[in-house]
Short mmCIF file of N, CA, C and O in Angstrom, two decimals:
data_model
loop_
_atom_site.label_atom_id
_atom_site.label_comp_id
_atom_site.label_asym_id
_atom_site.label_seq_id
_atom_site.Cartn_x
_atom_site.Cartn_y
_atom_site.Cartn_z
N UNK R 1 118.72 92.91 114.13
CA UNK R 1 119.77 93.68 113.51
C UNK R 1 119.15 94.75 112.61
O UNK R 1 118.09 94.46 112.04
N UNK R 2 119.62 95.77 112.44
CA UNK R 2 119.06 97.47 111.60
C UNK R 2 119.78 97.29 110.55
O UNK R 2 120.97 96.99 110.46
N UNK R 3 118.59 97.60 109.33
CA UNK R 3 119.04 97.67 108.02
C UNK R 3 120.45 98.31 107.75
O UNK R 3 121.00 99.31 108.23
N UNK R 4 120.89 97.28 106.71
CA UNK R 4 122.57 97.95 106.82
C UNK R 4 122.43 99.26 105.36
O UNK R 4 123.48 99.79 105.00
N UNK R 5 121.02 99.68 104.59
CA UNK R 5 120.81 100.43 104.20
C UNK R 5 119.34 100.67 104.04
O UNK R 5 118.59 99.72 103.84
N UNK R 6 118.80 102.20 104.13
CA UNK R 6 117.56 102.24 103.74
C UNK R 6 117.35 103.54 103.30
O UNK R 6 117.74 104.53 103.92
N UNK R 7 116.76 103.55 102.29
CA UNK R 7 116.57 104.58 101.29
C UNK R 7 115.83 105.36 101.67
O UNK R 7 114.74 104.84 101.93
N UNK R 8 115.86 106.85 101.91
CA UNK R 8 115.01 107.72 102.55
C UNK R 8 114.20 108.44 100.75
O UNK R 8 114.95 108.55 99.78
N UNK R 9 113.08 108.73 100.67
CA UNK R 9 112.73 108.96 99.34
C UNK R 9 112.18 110.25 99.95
O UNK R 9 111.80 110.27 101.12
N UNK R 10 112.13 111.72 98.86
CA UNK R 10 111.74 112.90 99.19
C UNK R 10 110.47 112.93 98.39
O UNK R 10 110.40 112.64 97.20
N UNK R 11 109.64 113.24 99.03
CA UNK R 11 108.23 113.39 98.09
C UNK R 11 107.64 114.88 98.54
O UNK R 11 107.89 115.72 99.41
N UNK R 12 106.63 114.70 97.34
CA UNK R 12 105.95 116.16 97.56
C UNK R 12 105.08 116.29 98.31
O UNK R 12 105.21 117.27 99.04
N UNK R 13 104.12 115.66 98.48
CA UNK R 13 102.99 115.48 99.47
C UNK R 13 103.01 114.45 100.56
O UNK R 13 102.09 113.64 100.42
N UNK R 14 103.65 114.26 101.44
CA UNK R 14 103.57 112.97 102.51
C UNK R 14 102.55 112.11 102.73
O UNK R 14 102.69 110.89 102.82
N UNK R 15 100.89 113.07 102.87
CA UNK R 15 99.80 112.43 103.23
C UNK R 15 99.34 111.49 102.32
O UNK R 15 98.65 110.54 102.70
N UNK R 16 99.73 111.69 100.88
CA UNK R 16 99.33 110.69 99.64
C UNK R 16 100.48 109.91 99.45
O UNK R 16 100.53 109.10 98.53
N UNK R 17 101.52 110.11 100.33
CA UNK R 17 102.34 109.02 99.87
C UNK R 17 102.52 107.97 100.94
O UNK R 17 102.93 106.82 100.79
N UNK R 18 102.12 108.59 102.06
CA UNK R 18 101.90 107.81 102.78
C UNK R 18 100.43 106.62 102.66
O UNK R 18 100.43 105.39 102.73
N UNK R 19 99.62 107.31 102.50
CA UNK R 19 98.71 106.44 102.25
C UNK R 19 98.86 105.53 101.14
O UNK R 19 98.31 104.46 101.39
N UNK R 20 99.37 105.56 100.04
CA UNK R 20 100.20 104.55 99.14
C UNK R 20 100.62 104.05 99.28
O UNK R 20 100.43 103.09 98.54
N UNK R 21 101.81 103.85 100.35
CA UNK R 21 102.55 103.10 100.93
C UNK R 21 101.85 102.29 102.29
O UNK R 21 101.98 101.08 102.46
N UNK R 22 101.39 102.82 102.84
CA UNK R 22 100.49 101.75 103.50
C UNK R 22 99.07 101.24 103.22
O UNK R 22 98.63 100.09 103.28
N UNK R 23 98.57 102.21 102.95
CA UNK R 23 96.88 101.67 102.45
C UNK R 23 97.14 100.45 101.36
O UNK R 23 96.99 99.24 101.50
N UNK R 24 97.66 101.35 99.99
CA UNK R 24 97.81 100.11 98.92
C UNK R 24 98.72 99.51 98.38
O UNK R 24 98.64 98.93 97.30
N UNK R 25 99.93 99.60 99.25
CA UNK R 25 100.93 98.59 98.99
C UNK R 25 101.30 97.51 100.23
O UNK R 25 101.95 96.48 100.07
N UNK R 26 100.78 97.93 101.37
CA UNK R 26 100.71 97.13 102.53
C UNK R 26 102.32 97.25 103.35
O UNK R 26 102.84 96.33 103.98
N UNK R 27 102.75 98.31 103.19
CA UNK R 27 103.68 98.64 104.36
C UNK R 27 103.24 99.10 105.81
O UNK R 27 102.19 99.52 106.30
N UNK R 28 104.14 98.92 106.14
CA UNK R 28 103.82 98.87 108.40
C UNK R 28 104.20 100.44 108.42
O UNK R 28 104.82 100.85 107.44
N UNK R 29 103.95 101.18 109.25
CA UNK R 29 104.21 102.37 110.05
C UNK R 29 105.56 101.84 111.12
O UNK R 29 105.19 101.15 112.07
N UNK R 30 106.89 102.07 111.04
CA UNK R 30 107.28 101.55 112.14
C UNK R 30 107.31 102.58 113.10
O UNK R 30 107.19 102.29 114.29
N UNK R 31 107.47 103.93 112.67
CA UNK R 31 107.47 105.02 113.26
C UNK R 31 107.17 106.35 112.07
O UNK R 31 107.45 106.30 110.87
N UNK R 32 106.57 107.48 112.79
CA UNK R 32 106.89 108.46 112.03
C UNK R 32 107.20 109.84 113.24
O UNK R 32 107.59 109.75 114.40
N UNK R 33 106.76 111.30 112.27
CA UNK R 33 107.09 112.48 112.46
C UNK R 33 106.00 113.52 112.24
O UNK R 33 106.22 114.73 112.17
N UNK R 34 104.79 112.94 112.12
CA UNK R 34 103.64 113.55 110.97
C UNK R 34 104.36 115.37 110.95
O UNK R 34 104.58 115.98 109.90
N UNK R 35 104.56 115.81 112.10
CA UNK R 35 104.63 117.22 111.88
C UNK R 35 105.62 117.84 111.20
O UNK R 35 105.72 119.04 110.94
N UNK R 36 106.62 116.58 110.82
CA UNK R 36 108.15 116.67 109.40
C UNK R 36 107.50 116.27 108.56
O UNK R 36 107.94 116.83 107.55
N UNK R 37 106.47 115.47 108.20
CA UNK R 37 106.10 114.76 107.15
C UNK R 37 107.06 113.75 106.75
O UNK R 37 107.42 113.74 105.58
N UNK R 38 107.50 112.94 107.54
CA UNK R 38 108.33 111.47 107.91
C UNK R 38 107.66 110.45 108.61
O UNK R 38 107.04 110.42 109.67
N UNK R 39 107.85 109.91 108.04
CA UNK R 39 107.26 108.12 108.16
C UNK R 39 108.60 107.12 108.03
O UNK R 39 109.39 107.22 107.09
N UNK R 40 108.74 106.12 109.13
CA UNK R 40 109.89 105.11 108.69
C UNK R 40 108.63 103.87 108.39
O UNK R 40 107.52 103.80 108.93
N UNK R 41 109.20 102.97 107.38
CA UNK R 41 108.01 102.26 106.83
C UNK R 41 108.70 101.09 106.39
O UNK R 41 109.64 101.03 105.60
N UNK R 42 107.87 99.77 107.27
CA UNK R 42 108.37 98.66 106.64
C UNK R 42 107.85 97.29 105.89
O UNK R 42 106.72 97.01 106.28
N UNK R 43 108.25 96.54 105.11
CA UNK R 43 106.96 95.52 104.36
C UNK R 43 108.04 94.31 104.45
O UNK R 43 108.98 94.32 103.65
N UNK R 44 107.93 93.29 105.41
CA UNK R 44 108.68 92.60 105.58
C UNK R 44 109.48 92.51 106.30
O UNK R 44 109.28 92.42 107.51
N UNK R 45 111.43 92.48 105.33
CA UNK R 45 112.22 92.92 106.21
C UNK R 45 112.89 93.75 105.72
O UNK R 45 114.08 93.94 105.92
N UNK R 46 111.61 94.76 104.47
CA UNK R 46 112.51 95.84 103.69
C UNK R 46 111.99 97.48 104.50
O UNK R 46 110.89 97.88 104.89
N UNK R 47 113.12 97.99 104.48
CA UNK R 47 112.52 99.11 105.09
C UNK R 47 113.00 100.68 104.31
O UNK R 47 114.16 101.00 104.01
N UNK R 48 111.93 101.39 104.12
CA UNK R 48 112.39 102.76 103.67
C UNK R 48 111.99 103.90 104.38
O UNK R 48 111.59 103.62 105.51
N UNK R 49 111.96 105.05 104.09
CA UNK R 49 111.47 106.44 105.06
C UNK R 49 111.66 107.08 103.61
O UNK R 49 112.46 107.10 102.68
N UNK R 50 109.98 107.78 104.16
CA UNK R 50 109.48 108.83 103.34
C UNK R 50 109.96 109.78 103.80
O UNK R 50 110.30 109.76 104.98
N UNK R 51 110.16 110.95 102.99
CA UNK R 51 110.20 112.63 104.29
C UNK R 51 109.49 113.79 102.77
O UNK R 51 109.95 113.75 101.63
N UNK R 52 108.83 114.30 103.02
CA UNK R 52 108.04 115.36 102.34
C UNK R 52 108.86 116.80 102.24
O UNK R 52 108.75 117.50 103.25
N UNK R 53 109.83 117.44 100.96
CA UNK R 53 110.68 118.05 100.98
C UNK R 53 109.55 119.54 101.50
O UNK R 53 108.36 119.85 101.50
N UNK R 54 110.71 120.02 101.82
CA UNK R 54 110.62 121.39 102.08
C UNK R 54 109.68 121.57 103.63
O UNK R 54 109.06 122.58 103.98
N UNK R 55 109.82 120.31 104.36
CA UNK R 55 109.24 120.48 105.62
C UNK R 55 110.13 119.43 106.40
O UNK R 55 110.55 118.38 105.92
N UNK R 56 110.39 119.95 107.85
CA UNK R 56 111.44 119.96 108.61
C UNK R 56 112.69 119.84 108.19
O UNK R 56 113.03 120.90 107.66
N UNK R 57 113.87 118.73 108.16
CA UNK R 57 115.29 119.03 107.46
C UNK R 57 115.24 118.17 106.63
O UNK R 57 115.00 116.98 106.78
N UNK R 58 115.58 118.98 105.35
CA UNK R 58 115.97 118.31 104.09
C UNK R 58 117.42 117.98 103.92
O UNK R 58 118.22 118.60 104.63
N UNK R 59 117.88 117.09 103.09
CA UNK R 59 119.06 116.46 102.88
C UNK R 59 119.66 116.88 101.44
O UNK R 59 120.82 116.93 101.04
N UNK R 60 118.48 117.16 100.81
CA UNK R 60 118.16 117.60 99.27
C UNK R 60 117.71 118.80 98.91
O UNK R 60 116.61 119.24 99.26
N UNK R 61 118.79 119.60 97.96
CA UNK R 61 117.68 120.94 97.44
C UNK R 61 117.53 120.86 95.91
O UNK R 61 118.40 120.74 95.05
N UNK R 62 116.11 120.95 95.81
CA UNK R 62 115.96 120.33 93.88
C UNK R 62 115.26 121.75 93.95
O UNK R 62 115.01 122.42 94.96
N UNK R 63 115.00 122.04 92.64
CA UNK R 63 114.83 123.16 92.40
C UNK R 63 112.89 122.98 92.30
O UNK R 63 112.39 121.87 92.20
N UNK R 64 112.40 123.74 92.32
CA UNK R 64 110.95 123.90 92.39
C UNK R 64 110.23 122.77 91.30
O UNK R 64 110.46 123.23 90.18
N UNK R 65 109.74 121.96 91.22
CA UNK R 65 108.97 120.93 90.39
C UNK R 65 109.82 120.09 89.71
O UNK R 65 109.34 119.28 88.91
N UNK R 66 110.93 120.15 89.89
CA UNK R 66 111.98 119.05 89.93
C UNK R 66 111.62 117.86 89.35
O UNK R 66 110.41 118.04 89.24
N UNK R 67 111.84 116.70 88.87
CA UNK R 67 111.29 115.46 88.71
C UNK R 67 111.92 114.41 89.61
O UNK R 67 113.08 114.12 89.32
N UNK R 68 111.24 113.63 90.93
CA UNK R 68 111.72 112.55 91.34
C UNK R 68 111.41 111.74 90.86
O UNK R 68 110.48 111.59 90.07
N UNK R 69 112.62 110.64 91.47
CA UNK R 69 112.54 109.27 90.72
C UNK R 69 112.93 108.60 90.00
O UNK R 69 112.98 107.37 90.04
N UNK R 70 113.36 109.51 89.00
CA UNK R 70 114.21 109.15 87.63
C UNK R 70 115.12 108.68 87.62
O UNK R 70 116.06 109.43 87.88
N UNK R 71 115.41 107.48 87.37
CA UNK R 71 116.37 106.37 87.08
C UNK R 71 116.39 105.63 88.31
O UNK R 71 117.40 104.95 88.48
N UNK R 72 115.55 105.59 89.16
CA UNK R 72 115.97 105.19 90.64
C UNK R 72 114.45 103.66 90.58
O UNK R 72 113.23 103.79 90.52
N UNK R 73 115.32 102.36 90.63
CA UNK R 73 114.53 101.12 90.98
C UNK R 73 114.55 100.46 91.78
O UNK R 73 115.32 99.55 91.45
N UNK R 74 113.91 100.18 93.37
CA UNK R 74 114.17 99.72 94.10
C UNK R 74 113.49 98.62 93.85
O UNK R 74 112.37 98.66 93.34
N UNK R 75 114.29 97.19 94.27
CA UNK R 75 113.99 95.77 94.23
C UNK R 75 113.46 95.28 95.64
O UNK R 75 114.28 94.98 96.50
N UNK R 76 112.23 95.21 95.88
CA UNK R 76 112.05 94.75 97.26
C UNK R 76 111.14 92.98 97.30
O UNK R 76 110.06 92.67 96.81
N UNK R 77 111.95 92.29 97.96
CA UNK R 77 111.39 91.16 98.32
C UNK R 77 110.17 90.62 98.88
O UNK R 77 110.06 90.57 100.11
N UNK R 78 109.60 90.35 98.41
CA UNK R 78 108.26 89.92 99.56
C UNK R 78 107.79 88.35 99.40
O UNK R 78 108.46 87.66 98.63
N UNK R 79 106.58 87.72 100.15
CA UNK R 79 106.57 86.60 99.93
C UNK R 79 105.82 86.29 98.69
O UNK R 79 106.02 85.34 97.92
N UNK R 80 104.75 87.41 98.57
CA UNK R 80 103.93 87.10 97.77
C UNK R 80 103.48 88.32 96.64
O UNK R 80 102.98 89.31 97.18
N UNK R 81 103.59 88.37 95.27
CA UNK R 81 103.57 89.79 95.10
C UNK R 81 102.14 89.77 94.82
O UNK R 81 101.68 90.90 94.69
N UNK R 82 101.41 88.97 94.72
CA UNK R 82 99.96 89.11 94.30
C UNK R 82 99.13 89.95 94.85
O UNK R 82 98.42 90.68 94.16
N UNK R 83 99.11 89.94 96.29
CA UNK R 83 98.60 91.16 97.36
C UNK R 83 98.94 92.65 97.00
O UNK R 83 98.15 93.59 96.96
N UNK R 84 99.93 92.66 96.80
CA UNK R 84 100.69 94.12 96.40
C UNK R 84 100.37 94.51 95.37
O UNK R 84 100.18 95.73 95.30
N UNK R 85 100.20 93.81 94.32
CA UNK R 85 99.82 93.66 92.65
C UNK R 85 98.43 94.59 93.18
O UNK R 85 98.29 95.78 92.86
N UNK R 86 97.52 93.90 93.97
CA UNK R 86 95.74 94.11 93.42
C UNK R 86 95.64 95.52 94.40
O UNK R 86 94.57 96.13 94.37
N UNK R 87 96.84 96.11 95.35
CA UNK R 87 96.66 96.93 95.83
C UNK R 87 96.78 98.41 95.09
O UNK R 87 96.18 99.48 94.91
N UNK R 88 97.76 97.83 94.85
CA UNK R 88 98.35 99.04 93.67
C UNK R 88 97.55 99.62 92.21
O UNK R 88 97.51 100.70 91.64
N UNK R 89 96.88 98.09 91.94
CA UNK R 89 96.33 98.34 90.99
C UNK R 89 94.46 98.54 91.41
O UNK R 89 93.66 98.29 90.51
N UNK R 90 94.21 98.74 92.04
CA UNK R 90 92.98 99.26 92.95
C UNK R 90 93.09 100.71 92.84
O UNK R 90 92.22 101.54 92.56
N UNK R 91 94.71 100.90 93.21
CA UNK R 91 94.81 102.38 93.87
C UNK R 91 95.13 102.85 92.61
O UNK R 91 95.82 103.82 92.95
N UNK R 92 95.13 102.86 90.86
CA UNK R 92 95.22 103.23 89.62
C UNK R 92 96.65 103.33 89.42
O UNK R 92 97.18 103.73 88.38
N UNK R 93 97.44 102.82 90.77
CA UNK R 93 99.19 103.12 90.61
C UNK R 93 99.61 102.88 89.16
O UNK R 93 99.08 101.92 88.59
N UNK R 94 100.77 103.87 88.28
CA UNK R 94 101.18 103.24 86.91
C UNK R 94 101.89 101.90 86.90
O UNK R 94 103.04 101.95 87.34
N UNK R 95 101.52 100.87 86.55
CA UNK R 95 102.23 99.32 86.81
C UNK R 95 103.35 99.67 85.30
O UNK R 95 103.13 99.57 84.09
N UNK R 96 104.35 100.02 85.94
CA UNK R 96 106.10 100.16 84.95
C UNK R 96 105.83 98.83 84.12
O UNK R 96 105.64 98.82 82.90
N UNK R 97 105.86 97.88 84.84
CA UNK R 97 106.30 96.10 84.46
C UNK R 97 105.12 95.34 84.80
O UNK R 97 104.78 95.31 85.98
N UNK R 98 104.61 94.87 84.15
CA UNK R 98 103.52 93.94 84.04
C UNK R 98 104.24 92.43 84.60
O UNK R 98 105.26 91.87 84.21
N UNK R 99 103.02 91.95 85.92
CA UNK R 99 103.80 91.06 86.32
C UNK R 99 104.45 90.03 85.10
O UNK R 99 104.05 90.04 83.94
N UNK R 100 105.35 89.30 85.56
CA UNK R 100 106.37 88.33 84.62
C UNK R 100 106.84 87.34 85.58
O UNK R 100 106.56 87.29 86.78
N UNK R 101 107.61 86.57 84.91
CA UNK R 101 108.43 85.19 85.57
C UNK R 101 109.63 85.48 85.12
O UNK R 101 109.42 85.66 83.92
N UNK R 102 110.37 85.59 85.25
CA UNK R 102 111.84 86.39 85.18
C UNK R 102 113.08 85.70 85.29
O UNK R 102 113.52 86.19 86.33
N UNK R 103 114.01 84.81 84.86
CA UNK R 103 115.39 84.19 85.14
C UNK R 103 116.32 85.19 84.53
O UNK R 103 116.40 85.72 83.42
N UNK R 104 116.98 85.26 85.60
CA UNK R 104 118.55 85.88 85.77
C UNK R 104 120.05 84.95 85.85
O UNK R 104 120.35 84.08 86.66
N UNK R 105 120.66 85.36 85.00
CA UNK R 105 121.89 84.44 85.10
C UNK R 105 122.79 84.68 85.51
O UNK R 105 123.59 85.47 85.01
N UNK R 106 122.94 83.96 86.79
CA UNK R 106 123.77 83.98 87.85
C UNK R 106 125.26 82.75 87.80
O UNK R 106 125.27 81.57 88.17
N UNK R 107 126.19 83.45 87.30
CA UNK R 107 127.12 82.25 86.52
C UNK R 107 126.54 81.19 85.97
O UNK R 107 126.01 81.06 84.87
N UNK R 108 126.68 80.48 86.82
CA UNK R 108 126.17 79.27 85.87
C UNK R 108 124.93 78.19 86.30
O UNK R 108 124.71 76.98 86.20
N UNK R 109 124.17 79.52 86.90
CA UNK R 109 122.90 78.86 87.54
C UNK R 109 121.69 79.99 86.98
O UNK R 109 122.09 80.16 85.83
N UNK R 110 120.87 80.57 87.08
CA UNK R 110 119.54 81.36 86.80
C UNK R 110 118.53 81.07 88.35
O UNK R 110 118.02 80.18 89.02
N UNK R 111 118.68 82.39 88.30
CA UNK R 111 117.53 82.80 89.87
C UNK R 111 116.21 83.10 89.31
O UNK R 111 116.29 84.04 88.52
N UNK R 112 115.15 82.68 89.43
CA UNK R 112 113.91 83.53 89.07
C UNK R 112 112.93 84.33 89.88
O UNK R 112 112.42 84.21 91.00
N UNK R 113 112.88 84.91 89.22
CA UNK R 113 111.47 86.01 90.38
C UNK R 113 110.73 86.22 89.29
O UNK R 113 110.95 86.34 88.09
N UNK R 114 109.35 86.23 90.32
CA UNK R 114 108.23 86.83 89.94
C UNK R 114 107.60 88.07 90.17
O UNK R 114 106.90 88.23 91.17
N UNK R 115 107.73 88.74 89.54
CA UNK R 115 107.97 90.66 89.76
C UNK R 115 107.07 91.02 89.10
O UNK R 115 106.37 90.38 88.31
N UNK R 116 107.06 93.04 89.64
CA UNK R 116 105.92 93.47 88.92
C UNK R 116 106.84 95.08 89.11
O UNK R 116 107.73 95.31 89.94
N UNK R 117 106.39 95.82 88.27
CA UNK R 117 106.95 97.50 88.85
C UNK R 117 105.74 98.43 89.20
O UNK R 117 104.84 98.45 88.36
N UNK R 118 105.64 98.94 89.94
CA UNK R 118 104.87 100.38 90.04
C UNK R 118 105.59 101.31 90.63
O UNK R 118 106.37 101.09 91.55
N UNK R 119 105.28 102.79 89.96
CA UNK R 119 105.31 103.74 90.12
C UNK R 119 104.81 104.64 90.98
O UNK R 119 103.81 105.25 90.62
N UNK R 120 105.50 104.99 92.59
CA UNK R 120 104.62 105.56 93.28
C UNK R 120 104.72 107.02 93.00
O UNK R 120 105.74 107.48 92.48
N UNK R 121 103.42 107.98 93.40
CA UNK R 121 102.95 109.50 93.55
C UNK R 121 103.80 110.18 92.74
O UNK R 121 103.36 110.93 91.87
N UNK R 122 105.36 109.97 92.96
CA UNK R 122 106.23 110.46 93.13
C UNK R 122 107.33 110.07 91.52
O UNK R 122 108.30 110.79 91.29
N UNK R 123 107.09 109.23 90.85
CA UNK R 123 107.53 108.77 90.08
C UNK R 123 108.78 107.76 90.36
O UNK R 123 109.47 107.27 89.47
N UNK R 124 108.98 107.47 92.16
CA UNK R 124 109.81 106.49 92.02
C UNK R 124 108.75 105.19 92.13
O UNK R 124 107.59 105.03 92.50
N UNK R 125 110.42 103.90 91.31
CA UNK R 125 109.82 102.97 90.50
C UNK R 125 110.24 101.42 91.57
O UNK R 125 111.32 100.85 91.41
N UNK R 126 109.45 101.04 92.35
CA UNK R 126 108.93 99.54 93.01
C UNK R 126 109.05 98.25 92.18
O UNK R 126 108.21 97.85 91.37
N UNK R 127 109.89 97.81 92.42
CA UNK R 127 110.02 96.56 92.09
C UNK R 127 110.18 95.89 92.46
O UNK R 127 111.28 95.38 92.65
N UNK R 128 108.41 95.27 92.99
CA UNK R 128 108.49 93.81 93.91
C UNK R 128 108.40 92.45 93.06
O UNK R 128 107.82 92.20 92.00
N UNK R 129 109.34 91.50 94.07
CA UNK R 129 109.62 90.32 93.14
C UNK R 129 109.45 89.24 95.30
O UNK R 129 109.63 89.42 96.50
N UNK R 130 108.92 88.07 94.10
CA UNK R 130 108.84 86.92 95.20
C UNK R 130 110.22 85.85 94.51
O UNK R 130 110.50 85.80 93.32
N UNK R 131 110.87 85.13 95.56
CA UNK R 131 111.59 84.48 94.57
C UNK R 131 111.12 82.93 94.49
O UNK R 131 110.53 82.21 95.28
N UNK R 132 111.76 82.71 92.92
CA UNK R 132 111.05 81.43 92.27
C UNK R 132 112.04 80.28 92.30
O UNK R 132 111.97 79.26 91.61
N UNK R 133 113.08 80.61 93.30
CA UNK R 133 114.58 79.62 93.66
C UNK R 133 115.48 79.56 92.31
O UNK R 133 115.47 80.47 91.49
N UNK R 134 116.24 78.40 92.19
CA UNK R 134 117.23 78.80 91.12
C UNK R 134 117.25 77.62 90.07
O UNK R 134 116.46 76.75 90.43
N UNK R 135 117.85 77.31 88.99
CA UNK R 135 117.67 76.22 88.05
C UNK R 135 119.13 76.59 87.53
O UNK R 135 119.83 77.59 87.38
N UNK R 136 119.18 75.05 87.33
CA UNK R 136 120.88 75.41 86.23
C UNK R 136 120.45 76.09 84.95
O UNK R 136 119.36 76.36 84.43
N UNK R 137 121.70 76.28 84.64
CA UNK R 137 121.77 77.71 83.34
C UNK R 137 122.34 76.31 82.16
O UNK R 137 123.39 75.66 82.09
N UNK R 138 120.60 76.32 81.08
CA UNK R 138 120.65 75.69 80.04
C UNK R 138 121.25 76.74 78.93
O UNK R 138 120.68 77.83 78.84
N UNK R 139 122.51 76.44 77.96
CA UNK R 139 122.92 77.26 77.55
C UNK R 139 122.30 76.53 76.21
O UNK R 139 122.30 75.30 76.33
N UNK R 140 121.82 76.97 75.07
CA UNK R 140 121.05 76.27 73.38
C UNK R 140 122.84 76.15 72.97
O UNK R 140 123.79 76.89 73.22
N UNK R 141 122.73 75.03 72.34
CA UNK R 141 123.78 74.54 71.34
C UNK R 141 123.93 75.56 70.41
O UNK R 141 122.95 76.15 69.96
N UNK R 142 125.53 75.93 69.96
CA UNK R 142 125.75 77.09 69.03
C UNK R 142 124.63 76.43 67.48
O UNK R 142 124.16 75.34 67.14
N UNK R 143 124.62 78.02 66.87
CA UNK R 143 123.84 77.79 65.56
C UNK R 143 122.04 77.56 65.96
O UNK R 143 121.35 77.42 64.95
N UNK R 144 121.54 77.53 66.87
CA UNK R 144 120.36 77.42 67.58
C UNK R 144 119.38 78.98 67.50
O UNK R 144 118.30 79.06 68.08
#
């Protein structure tokens, strides 16, 4: 079954973002375009597409040095983030979030992941998390 969404990200240089995305974060090539500067790219069963603005069709017109990225966090699943961790941080990527152990409260249960953020080329912000399953939600006695 085909992702019921996948985020196409516009970057400035394709060749360095591509190689970021696969060299040191360990995404697949599922297909590309080299001569658009498009890559569809997958790590798991998450999938995104690069496309390098201002070569073949853009979707987006930002004005000349624009800032991508900003405010934009994608959460992607994997099994293990440790691999991804030493890739990224090999490749000098900015690590946003220093890995952590993380519970989220989910009514009346807490999910945990173990996550990390980096920042690719481009200033968008990666946030891979493995998950750590769920635990009931200890609430501290009032006055605590």
């Amino acid at each position: 079954m085909a992702a019921m969404l996948v985020p196409e990200l516009g970057v400035r240089d394709w060749a360095r973002s591509r190689w970021f995305y696969v060299e040191a974060l360990g995404f697949a090539v599922k297909y590309e375009r080299p001569e658009e500067g498009f890559s569809y790219l997958t790590l798991g069963a998450a999938e995104l597409m690069i496309d390098q603005i201002g070569v073949g069709r853009d979707f987006v017109s930002l004005p000349r040095g624009a800032a991508l990225g900003q405010g934009m966090n994608l959460q992607i699943e994997v099994v293990d983030v440790a691999p991804i961790l030493a890739g990224a941080t090999q490749f000098g990527a900015p690590i946003v979030l220093p890995l952590e152990d993380k519970w989220y409260r989910i009514d009346s249960s807490e999910g945990g992941n173990r996550q990390f953020a980096v920042a690719d080329p481009d200033g968008y912000v990666l946030r891979f998390f493995q998950d750590l399953g769920q635990r009931v939600l200890v609430i501290p006695p009032a006055g605590c």
